[in-house]
Coordinates of C-alpha atoms (C1' of nucleotides) in Angstrom, one line a residue:
Chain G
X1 CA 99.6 101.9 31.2
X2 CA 100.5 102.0 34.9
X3 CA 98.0 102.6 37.5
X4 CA 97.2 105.9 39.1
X5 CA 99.5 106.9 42.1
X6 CA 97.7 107.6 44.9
X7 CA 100.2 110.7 45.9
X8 CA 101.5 112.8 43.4
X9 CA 105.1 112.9 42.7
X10 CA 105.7 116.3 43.8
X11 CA 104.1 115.7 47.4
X12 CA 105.5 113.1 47.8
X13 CA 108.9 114.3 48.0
X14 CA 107.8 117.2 49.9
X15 CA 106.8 114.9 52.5
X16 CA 110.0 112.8 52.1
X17 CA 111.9 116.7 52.4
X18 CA 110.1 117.6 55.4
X19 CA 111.5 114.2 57.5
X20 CA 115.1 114.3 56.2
X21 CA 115.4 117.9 56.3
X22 CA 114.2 117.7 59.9
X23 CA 115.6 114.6 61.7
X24 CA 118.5 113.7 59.4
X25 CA 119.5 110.9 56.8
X26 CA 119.8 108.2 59.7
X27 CA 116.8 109.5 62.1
X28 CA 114.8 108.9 58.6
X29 CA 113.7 106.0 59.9
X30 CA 111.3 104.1 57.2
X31 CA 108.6 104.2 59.5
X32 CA 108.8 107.9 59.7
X33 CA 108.8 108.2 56.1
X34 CA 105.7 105.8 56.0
X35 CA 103.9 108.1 58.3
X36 CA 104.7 111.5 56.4
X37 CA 103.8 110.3 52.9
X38 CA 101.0 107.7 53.7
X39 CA 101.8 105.4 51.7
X40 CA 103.5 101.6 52.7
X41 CA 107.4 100.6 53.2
X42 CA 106.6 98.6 49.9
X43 CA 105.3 101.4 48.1
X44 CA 108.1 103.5 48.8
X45 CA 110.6 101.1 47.3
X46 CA 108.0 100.9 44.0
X47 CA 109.0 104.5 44.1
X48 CA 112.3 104.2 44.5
X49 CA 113.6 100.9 43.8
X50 CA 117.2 101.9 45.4
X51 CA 115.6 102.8 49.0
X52 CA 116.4 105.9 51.4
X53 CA 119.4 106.2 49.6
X54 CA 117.5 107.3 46.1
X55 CA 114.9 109.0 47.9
X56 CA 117.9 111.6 49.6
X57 CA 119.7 111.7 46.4
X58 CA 115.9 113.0 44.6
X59 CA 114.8 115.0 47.5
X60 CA 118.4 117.4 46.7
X61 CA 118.2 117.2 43.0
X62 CA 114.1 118.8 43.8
X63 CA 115.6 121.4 46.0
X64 CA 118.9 122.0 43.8
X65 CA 116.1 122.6 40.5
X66 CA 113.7 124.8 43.4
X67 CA 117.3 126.8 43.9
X68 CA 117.9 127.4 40.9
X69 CA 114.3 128.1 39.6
X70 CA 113.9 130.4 42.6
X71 CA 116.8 131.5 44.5
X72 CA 119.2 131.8 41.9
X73 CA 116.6 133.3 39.4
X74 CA 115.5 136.0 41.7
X75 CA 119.7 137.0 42.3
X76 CA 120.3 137.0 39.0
X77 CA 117.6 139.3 37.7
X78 CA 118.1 143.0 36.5
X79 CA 115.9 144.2 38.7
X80 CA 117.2 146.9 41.0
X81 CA 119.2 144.9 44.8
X82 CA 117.1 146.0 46.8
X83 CA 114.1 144.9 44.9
X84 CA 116.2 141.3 44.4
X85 CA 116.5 141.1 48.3
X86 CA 112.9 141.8 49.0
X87 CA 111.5 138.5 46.9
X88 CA 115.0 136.5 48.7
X89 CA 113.2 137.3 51.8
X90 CA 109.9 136.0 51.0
X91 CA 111.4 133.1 49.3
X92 CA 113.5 132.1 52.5
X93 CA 110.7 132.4 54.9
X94 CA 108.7 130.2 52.3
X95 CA 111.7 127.9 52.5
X96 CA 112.4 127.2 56.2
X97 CA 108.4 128.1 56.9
X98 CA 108.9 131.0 58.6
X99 CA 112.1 129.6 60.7
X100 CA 110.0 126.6 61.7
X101 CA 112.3 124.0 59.2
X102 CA 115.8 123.1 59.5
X103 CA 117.7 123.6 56.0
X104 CA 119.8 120.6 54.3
X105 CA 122.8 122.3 54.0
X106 CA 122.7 121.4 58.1
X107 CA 120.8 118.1 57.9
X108 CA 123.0 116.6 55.4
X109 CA 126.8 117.7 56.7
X110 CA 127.1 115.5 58.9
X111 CA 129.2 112.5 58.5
X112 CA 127.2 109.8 57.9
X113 CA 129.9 107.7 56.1
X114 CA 127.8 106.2 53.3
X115 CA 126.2 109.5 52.2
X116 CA 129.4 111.1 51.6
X117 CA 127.4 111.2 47.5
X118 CA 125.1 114.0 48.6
X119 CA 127.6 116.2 50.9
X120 CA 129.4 116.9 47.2
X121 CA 125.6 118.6 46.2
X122 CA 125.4 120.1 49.1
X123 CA 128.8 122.2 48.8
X124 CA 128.0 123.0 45.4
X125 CA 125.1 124.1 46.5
X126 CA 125.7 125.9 49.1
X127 CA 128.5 127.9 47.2
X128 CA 126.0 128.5 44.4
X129 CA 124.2 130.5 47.0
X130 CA 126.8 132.5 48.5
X131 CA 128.0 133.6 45.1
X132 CA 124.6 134.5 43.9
X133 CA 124.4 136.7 46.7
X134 CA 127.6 137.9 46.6
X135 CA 126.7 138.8 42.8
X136 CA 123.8 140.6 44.3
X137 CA 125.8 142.9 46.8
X138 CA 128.2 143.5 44.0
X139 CA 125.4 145.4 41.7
X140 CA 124.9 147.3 44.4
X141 CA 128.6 149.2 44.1
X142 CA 130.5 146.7 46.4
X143 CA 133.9 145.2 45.3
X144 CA 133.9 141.7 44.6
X145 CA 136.1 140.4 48.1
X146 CA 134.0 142.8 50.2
X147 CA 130.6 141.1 48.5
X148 CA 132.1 137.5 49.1
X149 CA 132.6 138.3 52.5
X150 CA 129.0 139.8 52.6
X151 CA 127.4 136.8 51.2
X152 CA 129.2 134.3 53.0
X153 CA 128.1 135.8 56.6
X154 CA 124.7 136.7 55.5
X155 CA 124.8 133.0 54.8
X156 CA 125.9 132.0 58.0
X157 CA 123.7 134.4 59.6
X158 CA 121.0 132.3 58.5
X159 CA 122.0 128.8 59.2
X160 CA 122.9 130.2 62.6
X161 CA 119.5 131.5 63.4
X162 CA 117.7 128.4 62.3
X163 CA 120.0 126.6 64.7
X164 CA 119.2 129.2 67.8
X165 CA 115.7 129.1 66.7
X166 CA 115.7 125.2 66.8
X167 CA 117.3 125.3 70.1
X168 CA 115.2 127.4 72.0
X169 CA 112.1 126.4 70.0
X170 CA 111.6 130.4 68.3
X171 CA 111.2 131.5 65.5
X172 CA 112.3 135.1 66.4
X173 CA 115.5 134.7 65.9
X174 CA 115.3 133.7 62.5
X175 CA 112.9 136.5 61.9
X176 CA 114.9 139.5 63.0
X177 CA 117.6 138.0 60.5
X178 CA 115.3 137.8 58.0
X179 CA 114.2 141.2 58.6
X180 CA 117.6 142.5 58.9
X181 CA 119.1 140.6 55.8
X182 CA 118.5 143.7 53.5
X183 CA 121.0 145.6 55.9
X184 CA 123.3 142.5 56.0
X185 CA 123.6 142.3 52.7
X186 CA 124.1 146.2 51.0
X187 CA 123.8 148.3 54.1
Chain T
X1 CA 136.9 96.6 95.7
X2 CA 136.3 96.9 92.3
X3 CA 138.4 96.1 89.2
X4 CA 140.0 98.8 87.9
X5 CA 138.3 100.7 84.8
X6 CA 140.7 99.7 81.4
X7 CA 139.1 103.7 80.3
X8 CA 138.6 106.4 82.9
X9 CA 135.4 108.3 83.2
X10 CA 137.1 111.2 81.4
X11 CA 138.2 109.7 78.0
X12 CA 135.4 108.0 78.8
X13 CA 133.0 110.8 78.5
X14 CA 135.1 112.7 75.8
X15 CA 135.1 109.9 73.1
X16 CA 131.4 109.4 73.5
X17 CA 131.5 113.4 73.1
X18 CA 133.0 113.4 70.2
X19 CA 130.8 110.3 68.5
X20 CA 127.4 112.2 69.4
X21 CA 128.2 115.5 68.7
X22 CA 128.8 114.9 65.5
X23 CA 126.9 112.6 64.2
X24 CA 123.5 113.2 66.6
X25 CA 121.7 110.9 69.1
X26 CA 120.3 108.7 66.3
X27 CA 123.0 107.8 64.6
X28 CA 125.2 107.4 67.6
X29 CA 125.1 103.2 67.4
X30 CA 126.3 101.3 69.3
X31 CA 129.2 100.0 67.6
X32 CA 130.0 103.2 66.6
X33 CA 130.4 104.0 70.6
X34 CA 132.4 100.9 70.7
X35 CA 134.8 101.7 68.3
X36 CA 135.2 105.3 69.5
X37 CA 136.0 103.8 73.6
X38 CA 137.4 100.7 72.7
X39 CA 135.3 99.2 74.8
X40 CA 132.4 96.4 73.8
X41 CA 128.5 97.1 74.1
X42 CA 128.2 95.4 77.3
X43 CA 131.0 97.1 79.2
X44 CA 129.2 100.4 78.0
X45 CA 126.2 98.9 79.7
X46 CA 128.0 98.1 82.9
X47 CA 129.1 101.7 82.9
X48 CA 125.8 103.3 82.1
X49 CA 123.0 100.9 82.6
X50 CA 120.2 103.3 81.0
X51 CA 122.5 102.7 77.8
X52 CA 123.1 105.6 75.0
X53 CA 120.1 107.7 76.8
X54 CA 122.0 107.9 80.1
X55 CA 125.5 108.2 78.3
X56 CA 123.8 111.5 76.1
X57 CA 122.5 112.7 79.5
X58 CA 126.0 112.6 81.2
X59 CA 127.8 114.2 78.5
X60 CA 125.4 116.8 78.7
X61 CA 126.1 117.1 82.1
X62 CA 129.4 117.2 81.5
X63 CA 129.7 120.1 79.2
X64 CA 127.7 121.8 81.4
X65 CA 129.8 122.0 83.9
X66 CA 132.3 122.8 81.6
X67 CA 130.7 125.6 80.4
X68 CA 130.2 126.7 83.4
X69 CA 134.0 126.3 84.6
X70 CA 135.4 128.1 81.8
X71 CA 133.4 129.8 78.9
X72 CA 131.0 131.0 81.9
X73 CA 134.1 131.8 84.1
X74 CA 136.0 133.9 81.6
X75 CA 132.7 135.9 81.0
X76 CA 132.0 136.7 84.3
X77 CA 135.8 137.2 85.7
X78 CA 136.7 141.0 86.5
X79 CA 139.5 141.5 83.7
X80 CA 138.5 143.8 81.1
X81 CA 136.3 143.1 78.2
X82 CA 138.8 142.7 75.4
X83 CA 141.0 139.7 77.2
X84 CA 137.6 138.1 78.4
X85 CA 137.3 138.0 74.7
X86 CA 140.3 137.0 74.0
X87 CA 140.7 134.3 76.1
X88 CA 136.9 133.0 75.4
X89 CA 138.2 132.9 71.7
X90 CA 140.9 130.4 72.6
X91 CA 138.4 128.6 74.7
X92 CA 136.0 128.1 71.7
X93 CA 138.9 126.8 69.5
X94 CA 139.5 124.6 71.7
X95 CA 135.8 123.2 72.5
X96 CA 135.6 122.9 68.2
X97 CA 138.7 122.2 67.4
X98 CA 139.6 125.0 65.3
X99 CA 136.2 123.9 63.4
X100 CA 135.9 120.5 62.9
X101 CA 133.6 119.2 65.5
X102 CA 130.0 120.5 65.7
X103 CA 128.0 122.0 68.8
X104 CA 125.8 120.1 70.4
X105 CA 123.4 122.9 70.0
X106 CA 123.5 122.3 66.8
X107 CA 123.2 118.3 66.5
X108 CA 121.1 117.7 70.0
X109 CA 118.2 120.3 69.0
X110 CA 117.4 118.3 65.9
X111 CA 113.5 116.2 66.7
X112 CA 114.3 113.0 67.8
X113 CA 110.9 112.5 69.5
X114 CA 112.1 110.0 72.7
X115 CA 114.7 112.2 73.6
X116 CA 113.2 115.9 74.2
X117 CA 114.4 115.5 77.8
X118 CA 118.0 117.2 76.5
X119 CA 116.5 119.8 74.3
X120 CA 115.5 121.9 77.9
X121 CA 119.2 121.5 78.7
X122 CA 120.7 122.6 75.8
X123 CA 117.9 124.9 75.4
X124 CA 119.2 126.5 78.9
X125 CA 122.5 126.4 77.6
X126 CA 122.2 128.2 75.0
X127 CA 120.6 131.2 77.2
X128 CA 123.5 130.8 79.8
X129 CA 126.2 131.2 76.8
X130 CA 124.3 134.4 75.4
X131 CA 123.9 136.1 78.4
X132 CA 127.3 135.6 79.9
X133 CA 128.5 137.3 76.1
X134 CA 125.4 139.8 77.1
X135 CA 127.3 140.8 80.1
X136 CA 130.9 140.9 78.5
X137 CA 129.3 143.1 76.2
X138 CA 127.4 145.3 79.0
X139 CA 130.5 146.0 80.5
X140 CA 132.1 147.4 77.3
X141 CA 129.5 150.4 77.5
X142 CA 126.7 148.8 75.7
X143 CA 123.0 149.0 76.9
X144 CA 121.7 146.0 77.4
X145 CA 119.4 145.4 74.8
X146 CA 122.0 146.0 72.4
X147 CA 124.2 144.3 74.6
X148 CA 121.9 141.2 74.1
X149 CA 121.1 141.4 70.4
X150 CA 125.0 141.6 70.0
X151 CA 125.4 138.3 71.8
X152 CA 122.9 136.4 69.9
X153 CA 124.3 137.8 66.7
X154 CA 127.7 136.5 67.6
X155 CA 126.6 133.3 68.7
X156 CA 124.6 133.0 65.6
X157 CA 127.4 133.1 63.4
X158 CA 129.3 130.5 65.3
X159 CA 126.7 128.4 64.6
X160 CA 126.6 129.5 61.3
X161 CA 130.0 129.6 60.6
X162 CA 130.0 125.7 61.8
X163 CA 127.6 124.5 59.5
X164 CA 129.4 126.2 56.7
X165 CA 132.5 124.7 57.7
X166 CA 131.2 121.3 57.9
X167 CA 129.3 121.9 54.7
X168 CA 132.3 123.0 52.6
X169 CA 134.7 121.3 54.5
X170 CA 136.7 124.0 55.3
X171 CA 137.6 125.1 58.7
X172 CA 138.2 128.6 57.1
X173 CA 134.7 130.1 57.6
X174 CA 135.1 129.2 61.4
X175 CA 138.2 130.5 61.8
X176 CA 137.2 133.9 59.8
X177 CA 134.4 134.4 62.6
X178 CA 136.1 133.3 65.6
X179 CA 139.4 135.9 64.4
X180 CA 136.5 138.6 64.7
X181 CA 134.9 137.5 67.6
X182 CA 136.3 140.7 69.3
X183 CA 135.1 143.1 66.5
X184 CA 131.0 141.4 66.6
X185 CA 130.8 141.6 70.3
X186 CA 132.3 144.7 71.0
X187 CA 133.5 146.6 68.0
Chain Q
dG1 C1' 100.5 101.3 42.2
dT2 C1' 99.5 99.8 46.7
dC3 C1' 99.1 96.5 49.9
dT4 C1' 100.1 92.4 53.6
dA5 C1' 103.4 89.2 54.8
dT6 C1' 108.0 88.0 55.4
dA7 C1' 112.9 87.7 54.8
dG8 C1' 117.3 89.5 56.4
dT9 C1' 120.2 92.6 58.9
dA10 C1' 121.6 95.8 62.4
dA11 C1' 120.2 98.0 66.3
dG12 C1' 119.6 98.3 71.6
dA13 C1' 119.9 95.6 75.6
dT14 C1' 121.0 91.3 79.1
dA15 C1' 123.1 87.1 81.0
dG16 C1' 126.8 84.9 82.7
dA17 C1' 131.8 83.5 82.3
dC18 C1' 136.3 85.3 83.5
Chain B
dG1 C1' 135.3 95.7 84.7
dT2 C1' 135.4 93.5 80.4
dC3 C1' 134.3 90.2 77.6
dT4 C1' 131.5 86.5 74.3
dA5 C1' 127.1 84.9 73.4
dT6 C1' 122.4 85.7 73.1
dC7 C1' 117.8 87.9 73.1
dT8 C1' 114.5 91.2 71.4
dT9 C1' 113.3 94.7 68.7
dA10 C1' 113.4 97.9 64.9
dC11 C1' 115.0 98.7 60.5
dT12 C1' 115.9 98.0 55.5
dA13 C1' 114.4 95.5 51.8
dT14 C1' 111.7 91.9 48.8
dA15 C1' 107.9 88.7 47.2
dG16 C1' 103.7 88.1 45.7
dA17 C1' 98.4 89.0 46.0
dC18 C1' 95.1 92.5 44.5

DNA sequence: GTCTATAGTAAGATAGAC
DNA sequence: GTCTATCTTACTATAGAC
């Protein structure tokens, strides 16, 4: 039998989350990753024999399963929209900590050569979203270009106001979208 | 007299541009700087002697003032709303070619600890660019707190709309936004 | 499983020839 | 002004003790 980690497995990649998500695949320095998760450079690699590289790939297959357990789950339910909409909210504000976080689909766009592997999960991903919303705003008596359309802006909505909200270091503007994504959405 | 410059400071600037703006300040190397100017490490040094802090700086300053000389100037010029719009629209096809190059909003707001001295600029920036729409927007008839949650809105799903570009590597959801740019601001 | 110690490599930065 | 060569530092990664 192995010995007892120190960190649990799911802490540790939600410390490992917090530093890519927020400074980038390259910025991820192993030093910062050290700091975050408390435990050594060696350690990490005992982890994750295949370095940064695995860590990314396992940090996006966590938040592709958290999508789907979550996200997806709660836009696929038979419960009435605007019910469906209401837990979205809380679950984005739980997401990006109240506008506070930067999301992946961001972080991990840009071209980093090498990590062209994880831009493919992130367009998945990112479509998985927009049509789970889109199926949302269709249930509630939209046609199916008009949701698309819908979804994709709420979408980019969003992204946009954790960018703003980054850049002048508030978290208001990603609350009044938040706030306003019901009326986004079916309104 | 001295020798004169293989690059000028323009190209100069605008391939260094192009190299941080879309990739961010970390991963910026060096040799990635060479290979964008042509020109080796040490004649990057001999033109900015603070290295890649002093050349982020400068392009900063240099899209400031080109902000300033054209987004800014269409925005505040006396011709009516609809061909300030109009002609900002070409303006910021131009500045992200047609989608495919970020904002350094976007990529210069991410935490990079050393180099918080540019997130005030951008951070200004990004106030100058909202309230110039503000004003467009002001002059269609809107009050301006309307006029003002307008402009962030729109600017918002530029952002947004350049994430979701880069993400799906489509220069379709930019081009989608930026064809309604008329429409969000003053529709 | 975690650590200290240490390679090995790439980064930022200078010195000096042309 | 640009270059090659070099230095120093930081980073990724591994070896081996506990």
């Amino acid at each position: 039998m192995g010995r007892k980690a120190s960190v649990g497995y799911d802490e540790l990649i939600e410390s490992l989350t917090k530093v890519f998500r927020n400074v980038g695949y390259e910025a991820a320095s192993l030093s910062l990753l050290e700091k975050a998760t408390g435990l050594k450079k060696a350690s990490l690699y005992h982890r994750f024999p295949q370095g940064k590289e695995q860590m990314a790939h396992e940090i996006i297959g966590v938040i592709k399963i958290w999508m789907e357990n979550n996200i997806l789950t709660i836009l696929s339910s038979d419960a009435p929209p605007e019910e469906r909409i209401e837990l979205l909210t809380h679950c984005l504000n739980n997401l990006y900590s109240g506008g506070q976080d930067a999301c992946i689909f961001n972080t991990f766009s840009f071209p980093q050569d090498r990590n062209s592997p994880f831009r493919e999960e992130i367009k998945s991903m990112v479509f998985a979203f927009i049509k789970g919303l889109a199926g949302v705003i269709a249930d509630a008596g939209y046609d199916q270009k008009e949701s698309y359309a819908r979804a994709e802006r709420a979408v980019m909505l969003l992204q946009g106001s954790l960018v703003i909200s980054r850049a002048i270091r508030s978290e208001r503007p990603f609350r009044d979208i938040l706030s306003r994504l019901d009326i986004e959405l079916i309104g």
